[in-house]
Short mmCIF file of C-alpha atoms and ligand atoms in Angstrom, two decimals:
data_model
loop_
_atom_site.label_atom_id
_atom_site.label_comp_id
_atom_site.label_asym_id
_atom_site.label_seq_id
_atom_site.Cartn_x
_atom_site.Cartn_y
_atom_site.Cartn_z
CA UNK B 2 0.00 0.00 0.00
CA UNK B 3 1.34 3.49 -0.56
CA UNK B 4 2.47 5.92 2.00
CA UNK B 5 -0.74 7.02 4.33
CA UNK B 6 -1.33 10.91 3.88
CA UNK B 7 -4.15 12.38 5.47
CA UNK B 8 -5.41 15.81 6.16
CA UNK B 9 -7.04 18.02 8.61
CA UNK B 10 -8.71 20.54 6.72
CA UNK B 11 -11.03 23.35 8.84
CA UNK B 12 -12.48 26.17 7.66
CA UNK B 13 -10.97 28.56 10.20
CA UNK B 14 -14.52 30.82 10.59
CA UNK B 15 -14.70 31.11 14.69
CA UNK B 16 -13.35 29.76 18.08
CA UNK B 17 -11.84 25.84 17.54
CA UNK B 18 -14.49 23.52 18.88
CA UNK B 19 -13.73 19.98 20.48
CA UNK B 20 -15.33 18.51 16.93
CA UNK B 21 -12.37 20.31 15.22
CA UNK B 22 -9.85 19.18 17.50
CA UNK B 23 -10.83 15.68 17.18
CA UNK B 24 -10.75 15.86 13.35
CA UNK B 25 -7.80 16.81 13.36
CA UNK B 26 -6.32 14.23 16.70
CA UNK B 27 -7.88 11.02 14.66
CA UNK B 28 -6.17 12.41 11.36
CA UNK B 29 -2.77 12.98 13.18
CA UNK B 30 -2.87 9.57 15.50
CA UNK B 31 -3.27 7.92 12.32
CA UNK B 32 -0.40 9.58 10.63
CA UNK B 33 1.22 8.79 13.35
CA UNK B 34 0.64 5.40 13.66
CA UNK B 35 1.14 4.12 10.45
CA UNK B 36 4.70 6.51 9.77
CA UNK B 37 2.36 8.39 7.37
CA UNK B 38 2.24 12.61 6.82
CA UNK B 39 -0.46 14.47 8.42
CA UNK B 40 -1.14 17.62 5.95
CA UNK B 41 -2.99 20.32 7.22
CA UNK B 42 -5.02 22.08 4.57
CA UNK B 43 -6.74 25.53 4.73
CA UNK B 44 -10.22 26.05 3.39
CA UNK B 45 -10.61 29.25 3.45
CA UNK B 46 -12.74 30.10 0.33
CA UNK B 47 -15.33 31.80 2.21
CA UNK B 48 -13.30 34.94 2.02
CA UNK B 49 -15.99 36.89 4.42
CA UNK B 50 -16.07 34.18 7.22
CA UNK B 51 -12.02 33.42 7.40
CA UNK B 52 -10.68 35.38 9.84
CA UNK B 53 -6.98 35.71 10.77
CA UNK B 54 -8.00 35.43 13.79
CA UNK B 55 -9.30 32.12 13.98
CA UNK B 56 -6.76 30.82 11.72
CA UNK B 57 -3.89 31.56 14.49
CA UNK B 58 -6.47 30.34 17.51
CA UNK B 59 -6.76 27.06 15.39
CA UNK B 60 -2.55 26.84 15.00
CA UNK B 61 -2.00 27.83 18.42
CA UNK B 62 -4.54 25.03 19.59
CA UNK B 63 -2.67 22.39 17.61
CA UNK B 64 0.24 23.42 18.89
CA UNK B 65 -0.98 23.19 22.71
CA UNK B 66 -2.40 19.73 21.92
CA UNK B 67 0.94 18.76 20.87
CA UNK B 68 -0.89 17.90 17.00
CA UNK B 69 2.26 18.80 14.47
CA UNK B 70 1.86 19.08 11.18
CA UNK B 71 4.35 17.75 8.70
CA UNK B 72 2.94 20.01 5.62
CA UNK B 73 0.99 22.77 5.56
CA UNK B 74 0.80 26.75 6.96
CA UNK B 75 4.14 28.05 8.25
CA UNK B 76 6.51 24.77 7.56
CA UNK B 77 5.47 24.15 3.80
CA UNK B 78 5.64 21.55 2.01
CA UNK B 79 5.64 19.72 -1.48
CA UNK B 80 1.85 20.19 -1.74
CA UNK B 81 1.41 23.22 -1.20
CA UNK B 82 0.27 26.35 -1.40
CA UNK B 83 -1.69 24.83 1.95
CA UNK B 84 -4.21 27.82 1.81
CA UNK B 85 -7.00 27.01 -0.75
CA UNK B 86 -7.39 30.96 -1.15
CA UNK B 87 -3.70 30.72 -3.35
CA UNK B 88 -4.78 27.64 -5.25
CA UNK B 89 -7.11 29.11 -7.89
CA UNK B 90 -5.05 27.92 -10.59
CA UNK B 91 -4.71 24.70 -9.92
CA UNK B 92 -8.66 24.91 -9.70
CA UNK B 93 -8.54 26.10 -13.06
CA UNK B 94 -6.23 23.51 -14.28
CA UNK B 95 -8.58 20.40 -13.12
CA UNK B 96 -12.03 22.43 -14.39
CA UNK B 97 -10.42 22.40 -17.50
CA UNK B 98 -10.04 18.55 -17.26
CA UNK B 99 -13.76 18.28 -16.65
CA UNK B 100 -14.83 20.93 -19.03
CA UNK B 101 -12.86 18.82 -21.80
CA UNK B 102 -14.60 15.58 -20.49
CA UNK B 103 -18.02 16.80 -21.03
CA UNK B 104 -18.42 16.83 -17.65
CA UNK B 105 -19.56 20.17 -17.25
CA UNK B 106 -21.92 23.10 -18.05
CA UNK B 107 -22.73 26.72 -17.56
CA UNK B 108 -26.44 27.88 -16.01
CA UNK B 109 -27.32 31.20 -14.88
CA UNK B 110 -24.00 32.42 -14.25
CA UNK B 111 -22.72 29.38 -12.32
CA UNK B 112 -20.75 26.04 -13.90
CA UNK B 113 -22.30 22.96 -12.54
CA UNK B 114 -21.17 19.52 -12.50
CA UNK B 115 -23.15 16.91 -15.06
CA UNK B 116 -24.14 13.32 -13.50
CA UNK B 117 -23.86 11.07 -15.74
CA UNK B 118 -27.34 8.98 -16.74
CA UNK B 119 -30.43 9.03 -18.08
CA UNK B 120 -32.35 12.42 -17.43
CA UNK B 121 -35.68 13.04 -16.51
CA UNK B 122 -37.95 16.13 -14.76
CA UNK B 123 -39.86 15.67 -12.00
CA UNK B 124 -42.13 17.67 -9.07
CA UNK B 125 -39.73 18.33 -6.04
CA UNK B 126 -41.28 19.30 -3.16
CA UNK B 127 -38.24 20.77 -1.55
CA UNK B 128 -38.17 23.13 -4.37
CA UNK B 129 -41.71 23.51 -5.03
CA UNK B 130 -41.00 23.20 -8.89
CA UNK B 131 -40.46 20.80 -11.60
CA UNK B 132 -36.87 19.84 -11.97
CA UNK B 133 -34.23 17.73 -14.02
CA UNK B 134 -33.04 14.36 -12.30
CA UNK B 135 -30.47 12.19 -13.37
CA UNK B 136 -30.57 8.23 -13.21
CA UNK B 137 -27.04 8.20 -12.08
CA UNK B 138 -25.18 4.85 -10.77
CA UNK B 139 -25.58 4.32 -6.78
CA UNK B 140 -22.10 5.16 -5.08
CA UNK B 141 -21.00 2.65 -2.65
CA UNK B 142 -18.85 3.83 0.17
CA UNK B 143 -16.75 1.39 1.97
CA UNK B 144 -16.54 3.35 5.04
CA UNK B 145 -14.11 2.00 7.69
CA UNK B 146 -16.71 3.05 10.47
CA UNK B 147 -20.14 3.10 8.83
CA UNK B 148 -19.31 0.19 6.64
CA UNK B 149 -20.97 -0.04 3.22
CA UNK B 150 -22.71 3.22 2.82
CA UNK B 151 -24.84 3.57 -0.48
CA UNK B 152 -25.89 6.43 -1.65
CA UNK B 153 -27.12 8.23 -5.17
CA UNK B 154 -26.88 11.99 -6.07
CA UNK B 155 -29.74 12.88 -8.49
CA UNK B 156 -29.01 16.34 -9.22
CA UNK B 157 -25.98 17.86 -10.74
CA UNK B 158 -24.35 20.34 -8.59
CA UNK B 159 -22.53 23.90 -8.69
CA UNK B 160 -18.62 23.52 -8.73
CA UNK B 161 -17.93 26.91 -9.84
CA UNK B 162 -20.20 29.65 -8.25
CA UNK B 163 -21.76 32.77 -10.46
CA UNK B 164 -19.39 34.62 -8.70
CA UNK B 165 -16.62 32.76 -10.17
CA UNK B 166 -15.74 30.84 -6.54
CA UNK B 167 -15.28 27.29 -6.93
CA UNK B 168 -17.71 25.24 -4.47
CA UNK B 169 -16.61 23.43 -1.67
CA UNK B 170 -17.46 20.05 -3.06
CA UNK B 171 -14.78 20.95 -5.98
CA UNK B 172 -12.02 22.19 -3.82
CA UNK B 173 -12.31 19.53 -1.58
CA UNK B 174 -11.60 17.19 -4.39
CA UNK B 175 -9.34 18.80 -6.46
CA UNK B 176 -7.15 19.12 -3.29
CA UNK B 177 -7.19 15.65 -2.04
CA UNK B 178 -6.40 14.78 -5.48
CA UNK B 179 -3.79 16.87 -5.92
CA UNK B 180 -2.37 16.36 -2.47
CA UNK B 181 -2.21 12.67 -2.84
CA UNK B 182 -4.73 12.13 0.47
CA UNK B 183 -5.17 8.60 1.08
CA UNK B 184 -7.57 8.81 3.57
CA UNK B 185 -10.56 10.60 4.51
CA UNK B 186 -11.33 11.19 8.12
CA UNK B 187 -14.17 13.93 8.51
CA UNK B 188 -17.40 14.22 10.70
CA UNK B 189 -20.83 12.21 9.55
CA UNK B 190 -22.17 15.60 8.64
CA UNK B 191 -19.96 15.10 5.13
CA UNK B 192 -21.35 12.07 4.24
CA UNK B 193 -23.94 13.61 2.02
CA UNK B 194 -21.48 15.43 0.77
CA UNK B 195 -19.42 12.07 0.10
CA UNK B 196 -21.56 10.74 -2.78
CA UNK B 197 -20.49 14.15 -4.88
CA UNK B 198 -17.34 14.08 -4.05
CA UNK B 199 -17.11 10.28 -5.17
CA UNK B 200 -18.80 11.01 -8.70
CA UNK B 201 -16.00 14.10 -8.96
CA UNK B 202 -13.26 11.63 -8.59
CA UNK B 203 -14.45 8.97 -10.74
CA UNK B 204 -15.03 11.88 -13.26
CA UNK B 205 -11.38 12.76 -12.49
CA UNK B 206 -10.56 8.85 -13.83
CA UNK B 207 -9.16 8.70 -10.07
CA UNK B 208 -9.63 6.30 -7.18
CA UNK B 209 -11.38 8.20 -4.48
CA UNK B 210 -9.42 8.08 -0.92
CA UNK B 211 -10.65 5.97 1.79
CA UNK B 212 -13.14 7.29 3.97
CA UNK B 213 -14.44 7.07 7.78
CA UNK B 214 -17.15 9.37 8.96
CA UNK B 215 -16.85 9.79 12.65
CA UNK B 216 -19.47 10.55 15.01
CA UNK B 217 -21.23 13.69 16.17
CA UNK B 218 -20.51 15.23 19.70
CA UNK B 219 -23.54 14.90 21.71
CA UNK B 220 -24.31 17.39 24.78
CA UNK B 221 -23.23 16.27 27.84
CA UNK B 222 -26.95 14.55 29.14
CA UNK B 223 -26.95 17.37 31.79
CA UNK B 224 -26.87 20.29 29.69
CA UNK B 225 -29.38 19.25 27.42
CA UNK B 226 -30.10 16.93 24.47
CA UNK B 227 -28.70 17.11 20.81
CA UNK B 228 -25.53 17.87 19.18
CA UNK B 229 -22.69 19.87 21.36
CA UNK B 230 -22.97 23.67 19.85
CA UNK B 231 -19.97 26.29 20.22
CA UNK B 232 -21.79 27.79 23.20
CA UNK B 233 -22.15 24.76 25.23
CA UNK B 234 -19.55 24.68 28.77
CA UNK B 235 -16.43 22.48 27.30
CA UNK B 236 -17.07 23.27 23.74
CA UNK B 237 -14.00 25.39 22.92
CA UNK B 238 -10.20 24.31 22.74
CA UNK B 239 -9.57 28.03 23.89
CA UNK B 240 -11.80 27.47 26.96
CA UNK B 241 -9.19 24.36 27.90
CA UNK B 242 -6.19 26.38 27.81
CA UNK B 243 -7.62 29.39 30.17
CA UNK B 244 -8.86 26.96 32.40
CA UNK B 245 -5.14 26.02 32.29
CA UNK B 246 -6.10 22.51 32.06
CA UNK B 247 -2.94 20.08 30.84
CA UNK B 248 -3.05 19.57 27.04
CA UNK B 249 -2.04 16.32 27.27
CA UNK B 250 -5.51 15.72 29.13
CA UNK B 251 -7.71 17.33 27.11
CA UNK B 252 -5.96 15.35 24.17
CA UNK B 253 -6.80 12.02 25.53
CA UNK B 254 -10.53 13.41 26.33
CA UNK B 255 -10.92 14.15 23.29
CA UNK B 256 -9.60 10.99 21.63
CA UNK B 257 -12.33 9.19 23.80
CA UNK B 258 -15.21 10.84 21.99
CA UNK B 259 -16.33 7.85 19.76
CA UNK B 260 -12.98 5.70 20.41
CA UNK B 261 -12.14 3.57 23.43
CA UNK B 262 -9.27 1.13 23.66
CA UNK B 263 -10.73 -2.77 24.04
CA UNK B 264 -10.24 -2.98 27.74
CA UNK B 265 -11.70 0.70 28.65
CA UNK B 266 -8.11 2.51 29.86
CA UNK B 267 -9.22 5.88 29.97
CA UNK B 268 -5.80 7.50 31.19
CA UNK B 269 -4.14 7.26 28.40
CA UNK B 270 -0.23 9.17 27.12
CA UNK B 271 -0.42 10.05 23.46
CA UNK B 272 1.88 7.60 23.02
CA UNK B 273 -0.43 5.22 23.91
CA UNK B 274 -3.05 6.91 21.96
CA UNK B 275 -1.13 6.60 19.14
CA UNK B 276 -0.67 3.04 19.35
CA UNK B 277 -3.57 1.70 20.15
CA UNK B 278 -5.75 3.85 18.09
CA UNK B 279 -7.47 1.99 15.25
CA UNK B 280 -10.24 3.59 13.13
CA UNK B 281 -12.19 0.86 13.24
CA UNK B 282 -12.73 0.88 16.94
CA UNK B 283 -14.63 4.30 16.38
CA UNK B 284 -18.06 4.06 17.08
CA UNK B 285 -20.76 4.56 14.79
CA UNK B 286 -23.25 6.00 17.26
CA UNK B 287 -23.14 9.78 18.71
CA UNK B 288 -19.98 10.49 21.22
CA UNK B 289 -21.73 11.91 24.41
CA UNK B 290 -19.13 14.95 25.90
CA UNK B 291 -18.94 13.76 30.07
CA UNK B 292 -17.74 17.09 31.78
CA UNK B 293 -16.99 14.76 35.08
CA UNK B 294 -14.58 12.32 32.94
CA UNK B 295 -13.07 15.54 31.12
CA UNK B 296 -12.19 16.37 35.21
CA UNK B 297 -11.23 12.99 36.37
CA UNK B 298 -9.09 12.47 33.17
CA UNK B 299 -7.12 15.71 33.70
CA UNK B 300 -6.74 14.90 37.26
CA UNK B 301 -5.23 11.51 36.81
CA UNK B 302 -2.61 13.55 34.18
CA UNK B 303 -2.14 16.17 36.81
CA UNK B 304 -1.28 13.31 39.13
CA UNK B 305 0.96 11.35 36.71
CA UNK B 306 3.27 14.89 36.00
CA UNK B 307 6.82 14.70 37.27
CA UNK B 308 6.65 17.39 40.42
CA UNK B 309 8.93 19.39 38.10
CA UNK B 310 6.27 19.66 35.78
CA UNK B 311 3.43 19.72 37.93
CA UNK B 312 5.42 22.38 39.19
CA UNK B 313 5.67 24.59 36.24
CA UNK B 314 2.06 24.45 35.51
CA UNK B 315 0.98 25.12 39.57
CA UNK B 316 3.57 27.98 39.93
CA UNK B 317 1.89 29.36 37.00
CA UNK B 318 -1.59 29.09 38.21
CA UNK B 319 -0.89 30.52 41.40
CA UNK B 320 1.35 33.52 40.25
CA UNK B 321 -1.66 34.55 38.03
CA UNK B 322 -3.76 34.98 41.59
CA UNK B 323 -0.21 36.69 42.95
CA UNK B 324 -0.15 34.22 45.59
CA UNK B 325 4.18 33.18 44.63
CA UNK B 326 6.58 35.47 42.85
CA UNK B 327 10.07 35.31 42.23
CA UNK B 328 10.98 35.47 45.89
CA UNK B 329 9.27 32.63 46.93
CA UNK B 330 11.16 29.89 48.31
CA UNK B 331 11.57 27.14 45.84
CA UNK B 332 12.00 24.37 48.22
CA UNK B 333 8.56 25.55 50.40
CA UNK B 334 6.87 25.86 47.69
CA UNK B 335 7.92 22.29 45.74
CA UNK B 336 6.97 20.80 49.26
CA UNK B 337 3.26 22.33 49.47
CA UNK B 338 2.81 21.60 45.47
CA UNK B 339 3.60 17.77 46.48
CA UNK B 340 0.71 17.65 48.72
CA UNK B 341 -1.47 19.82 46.48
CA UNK B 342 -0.84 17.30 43.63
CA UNK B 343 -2.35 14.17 45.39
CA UNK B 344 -5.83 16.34 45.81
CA UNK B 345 -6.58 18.70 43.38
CA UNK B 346 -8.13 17.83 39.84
CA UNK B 347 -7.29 21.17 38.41
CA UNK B 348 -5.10 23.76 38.28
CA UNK B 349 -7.67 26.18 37.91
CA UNK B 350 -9.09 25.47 41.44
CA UNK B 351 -5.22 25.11 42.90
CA UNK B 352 -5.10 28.54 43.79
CA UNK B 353 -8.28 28.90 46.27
CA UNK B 354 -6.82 25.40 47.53
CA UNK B 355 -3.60 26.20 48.26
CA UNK B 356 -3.75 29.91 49.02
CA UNK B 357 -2.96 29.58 53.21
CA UNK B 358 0.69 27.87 52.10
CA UNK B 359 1.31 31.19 50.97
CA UNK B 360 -0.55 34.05 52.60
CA UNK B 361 -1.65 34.58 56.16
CA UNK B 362 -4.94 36.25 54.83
CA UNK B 363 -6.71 33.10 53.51
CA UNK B 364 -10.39 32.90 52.87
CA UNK B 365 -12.47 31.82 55.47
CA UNK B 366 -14.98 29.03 54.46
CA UNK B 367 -18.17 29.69 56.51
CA UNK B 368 -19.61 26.35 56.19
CA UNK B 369 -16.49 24.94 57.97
CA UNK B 370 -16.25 27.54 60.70
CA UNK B 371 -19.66 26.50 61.30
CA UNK B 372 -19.16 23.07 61.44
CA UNK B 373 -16.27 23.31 63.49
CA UNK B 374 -16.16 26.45 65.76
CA UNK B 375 -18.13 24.57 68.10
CA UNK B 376 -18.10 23.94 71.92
CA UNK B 377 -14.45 23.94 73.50
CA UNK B 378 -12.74 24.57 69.67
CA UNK B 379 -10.47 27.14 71.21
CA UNK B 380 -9.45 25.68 74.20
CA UNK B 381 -8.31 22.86 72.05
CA UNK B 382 -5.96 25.24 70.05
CA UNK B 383 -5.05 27.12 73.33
CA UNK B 384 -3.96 23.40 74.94
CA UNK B 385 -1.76 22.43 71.43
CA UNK B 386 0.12 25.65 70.90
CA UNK B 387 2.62 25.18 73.67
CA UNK B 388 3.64 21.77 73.26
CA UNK B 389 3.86 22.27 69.58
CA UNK B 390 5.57 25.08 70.02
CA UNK B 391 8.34 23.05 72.63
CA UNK B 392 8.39 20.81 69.66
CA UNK B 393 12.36 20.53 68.63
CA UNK B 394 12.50 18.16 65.67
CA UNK B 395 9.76 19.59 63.10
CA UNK B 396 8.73 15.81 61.19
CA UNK B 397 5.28 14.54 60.83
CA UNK B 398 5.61 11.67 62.69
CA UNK B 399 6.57 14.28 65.90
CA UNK B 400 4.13 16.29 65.59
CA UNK B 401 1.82 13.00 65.54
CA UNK B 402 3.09 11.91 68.80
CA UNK B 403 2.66 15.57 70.06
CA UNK B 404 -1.36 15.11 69.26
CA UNK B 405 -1.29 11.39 70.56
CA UNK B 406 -0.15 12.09 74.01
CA UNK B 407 -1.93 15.24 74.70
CA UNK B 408 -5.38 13.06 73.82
CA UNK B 409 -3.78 10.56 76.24
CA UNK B 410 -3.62 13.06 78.39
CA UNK B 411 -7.18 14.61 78.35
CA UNK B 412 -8.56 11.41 77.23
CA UNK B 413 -9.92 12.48 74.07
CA UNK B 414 -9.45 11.06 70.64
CA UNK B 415 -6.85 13.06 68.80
CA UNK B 416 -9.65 13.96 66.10
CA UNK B 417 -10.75 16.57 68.79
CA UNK B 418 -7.69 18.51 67.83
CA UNK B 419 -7.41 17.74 63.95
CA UNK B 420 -10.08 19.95 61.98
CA UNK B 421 -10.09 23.09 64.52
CA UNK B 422 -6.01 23.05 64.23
CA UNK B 423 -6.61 22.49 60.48
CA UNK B 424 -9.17 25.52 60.24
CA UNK B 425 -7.21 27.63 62.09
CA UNK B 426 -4.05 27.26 59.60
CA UNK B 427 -6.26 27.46 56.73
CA UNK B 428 -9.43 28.67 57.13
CA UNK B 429 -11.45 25.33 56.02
CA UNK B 430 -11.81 21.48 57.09
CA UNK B 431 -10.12 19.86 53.96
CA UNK B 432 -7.60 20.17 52.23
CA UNK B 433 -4.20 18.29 52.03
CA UNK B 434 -2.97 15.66 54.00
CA UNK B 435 -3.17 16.65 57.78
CA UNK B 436 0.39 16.39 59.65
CA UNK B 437 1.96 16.44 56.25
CA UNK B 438 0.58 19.80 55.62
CA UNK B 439 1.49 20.88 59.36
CA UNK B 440 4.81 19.62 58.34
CA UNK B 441 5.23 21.97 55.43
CA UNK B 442 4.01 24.53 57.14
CA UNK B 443 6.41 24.70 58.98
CA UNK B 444 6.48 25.33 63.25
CA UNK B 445 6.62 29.25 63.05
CA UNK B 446 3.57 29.39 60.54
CA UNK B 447 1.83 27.32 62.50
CA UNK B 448 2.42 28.29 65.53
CA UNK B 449 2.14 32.37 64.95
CA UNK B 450 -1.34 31.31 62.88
CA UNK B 451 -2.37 29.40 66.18
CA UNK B 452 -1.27 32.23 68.35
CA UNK B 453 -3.35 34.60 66.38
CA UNK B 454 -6.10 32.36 66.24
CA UNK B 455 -6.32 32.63 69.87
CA UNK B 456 -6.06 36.03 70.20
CA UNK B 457 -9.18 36.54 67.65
CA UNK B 458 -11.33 33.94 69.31
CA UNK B 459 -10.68 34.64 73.15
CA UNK B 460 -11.83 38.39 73.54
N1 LIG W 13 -13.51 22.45 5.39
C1 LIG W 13 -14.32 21.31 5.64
C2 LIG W 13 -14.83 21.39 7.09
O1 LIG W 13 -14.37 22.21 7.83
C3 LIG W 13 -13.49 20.07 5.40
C4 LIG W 13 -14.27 18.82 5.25
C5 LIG W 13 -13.37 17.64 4.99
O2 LIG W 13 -12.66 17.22 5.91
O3 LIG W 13 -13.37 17.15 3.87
O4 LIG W 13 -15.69 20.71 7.50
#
């Protein structure tokens, strides 16, 4: 078989949706897989929707979700130009080819596209007028998700529009044709569109590429029914990044919209994506977006970082809220980031999380005061200041004992110290690990924030 090439090619008109993205992830996986080139192709015909504008949003999103191109925009290529607004003469080149075939004729301005077969007129309804039919030849699409898909155009169609643009149907072809595409990956929406483009290539005297119509994005079931629009929550690519979720997350999300490996991994590298990805194994049936497994997937990636990278990422997030600058001290802050990492699912909630490692003037969560500022809660932090304070060697396991023998002592469990101490350092009742968090703390933090604590609370 020769050399797989496939293409992603978006009409660059708004804000990159999920759909988009997973166009052009299934496209590039398979490139990947089988050592073939992943071309990315610009239609941008529609001169008054293309906007610069989304065209760099859509690059920079590739980018982010680590989706390279090997031809196309800004690295070139032997294909190219990659922009179908600089192709118009190869557009003229292959109308030729069909004008000299017979394949073609001019009505009210525009050049359509003549089916071949016996013609006939007939009362369409759609149209509410009498119009010319052809008896064309069913096309038969061996589609590697859909299977055999049969289908008949009966109308011949615009390819050049009064206006002298060439139609998308024409371009489409004429590019895939004359970029050597193999294979067609592209939402179920094309497949009517599929049937044209077939009878365009076999008009062409060339073998049309393979195809596989993927799947519509369904609304998540609790934001409504139907197919996922631009405005729904989790739509956007662009929504991902500011949320600073990791890109290697919301790649393997996306890959599981109408794929899943045989056993069900969910957490998967894109290394693994890429080799266990097999078109086959898409589903035929609607791909319903799951906000809750976009969440847990990210989370398990946030877990999986290397702290040097979790790091990165966090000390971002939490230099945005000013909470760390330059003078914060790296080792305190890797230390508090450890903790952070086995608890939060995002780095867009890491900041209200994490805020009292950094800043005595934390937030204070009124359901937990509630819940815990409740019969002798100060005199518990007024009988562990001075023995934590006395406290020489600053460890966990210390500070443990510290709690242990002071409930010995009063005969209470050592729970009647935990969430008070913990609200006082923080201002809520969870967060990370308990004496690991006292730990990192560190004894003066806590034991000025306990101090203070008491001076508030016994006027
Ligand atoms: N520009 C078309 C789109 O954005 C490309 C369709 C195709 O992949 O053939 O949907």
């Amino acid at each position: 078989m020769s050399k797989v090439r496939v293409r992603f090619a978006p009409s660059p008109t708004g804000s990159t949706h999920i759909g988009t993205a997973r166009t052009a992830l299934y496209n590039w996986l398979y490139a990947r897989k089988t050592g073939g080139s992943f071309v990315l192709r610009i239609e941008d015909t529609d001169k008054e929707r293309n906007t610069e504008a989304a065209l760099q949003e859509l690059l920079d999103g590739l980018r982010w979700l680590g989706l390279d191109w090997d031809e196309g925009p800004e690295v070139g290529g032997d294909y190219g130009p990659y922009f179908q607004s600089q192709r118009g003469d190869i557009y003229q080149d292959y109308l030729k080819k069909l004008k000299d075939a017979g394949r073609t004729y001019e009505k009210d301005g525009a050049i359509f596209f003549k089916l071949e077969g016996e013609r006939f007129t007939e009362y369409d309804d759609y149209h509410k007028a009498e119009v010319e039919k052809v008896e064309s030849q069913p096309v038969v699409i061996e589609d590697l998700i859909r299977g055999k898909v049969t289908r008949r155009e009966e109308r011949d169609f615009v390819i050049v529009r009064s206006n002298g643009d060439p139609s998308f149907h024409f371009v489409n072809v004429v590019d895939d044709i004359a970029m050597g595409i193999t294979h067609v990956l592209r939402g179920e929406d094309h497949l009517p569109n599929t049937s044209k483009h077939v009878e365009l290539f076999n008009a062409f005297g060339i073998t049309p590429p393979i195809y596989a119509h993927m799947p519509m994005i369904l609304k998540d079931p609790k934001l409504g029914k139907g197919k996922m629009s631009k405005r729904d929550k989790g739509a956007l690519i662009e929504e991902y990044k500011q949320r600073d979720f990791l890109p290697e997350a919301v790649t393997n999300f996306v890959a599981l919209l109408g794929w899943s490996t045989k056993d069900n991994q969910e957490v998967l590298s894109i290394d693994e994506l890429t080799e266990r990805f097999e078109i086959k194994d898409i589903q035929k049936g609607g791909a319903r977006f799951d906000e809750k497994k976009m969440s847990h997937i990210n989370f398990e990636h946030m877990k999986r970082l290397p702290i040097e990278k979790y790091s990165e990422a966090a000390t971002s997030a939490l230099r945005k809220e000013s909470l760390v600058d330059d003078s914060t001290d790296q080792e305190y802050l890797q230390a508090a980031l450890r903790l952070c990492q086995e608890k939060i699912d995002s780095f867009e909630n890491l900041p209200s999380f994490a805020a009292f490692f950094f800043s005595d003037a934390f937030a204070i969560n009124e359901k937990a005061q509630k819940k815990v500022m409740k019969g002798e809660a100060v005199l518990r932090i007024q009988e562990i200041t001075p023995p934590l304070k006395s406290l020489e060697e600053w460890t966990a396991e210390k500070i443990e004992a510290i709690f242990l023998s002071l409930a010995e002592e009063k005969e209470l469990k050592p729970f009647a110290w935990f969430p008070v101490v913990r609200f006082a350092l923080s201002g809520t009742n969870s967060g990370p690990d308990f004496l690991p968090m006292l730990e990192v703390l560190g004894k003066e933090r806590v034991v000025s924030r306990l101090n203070t604590f008491i001076e508030t609370h016994s006027a």
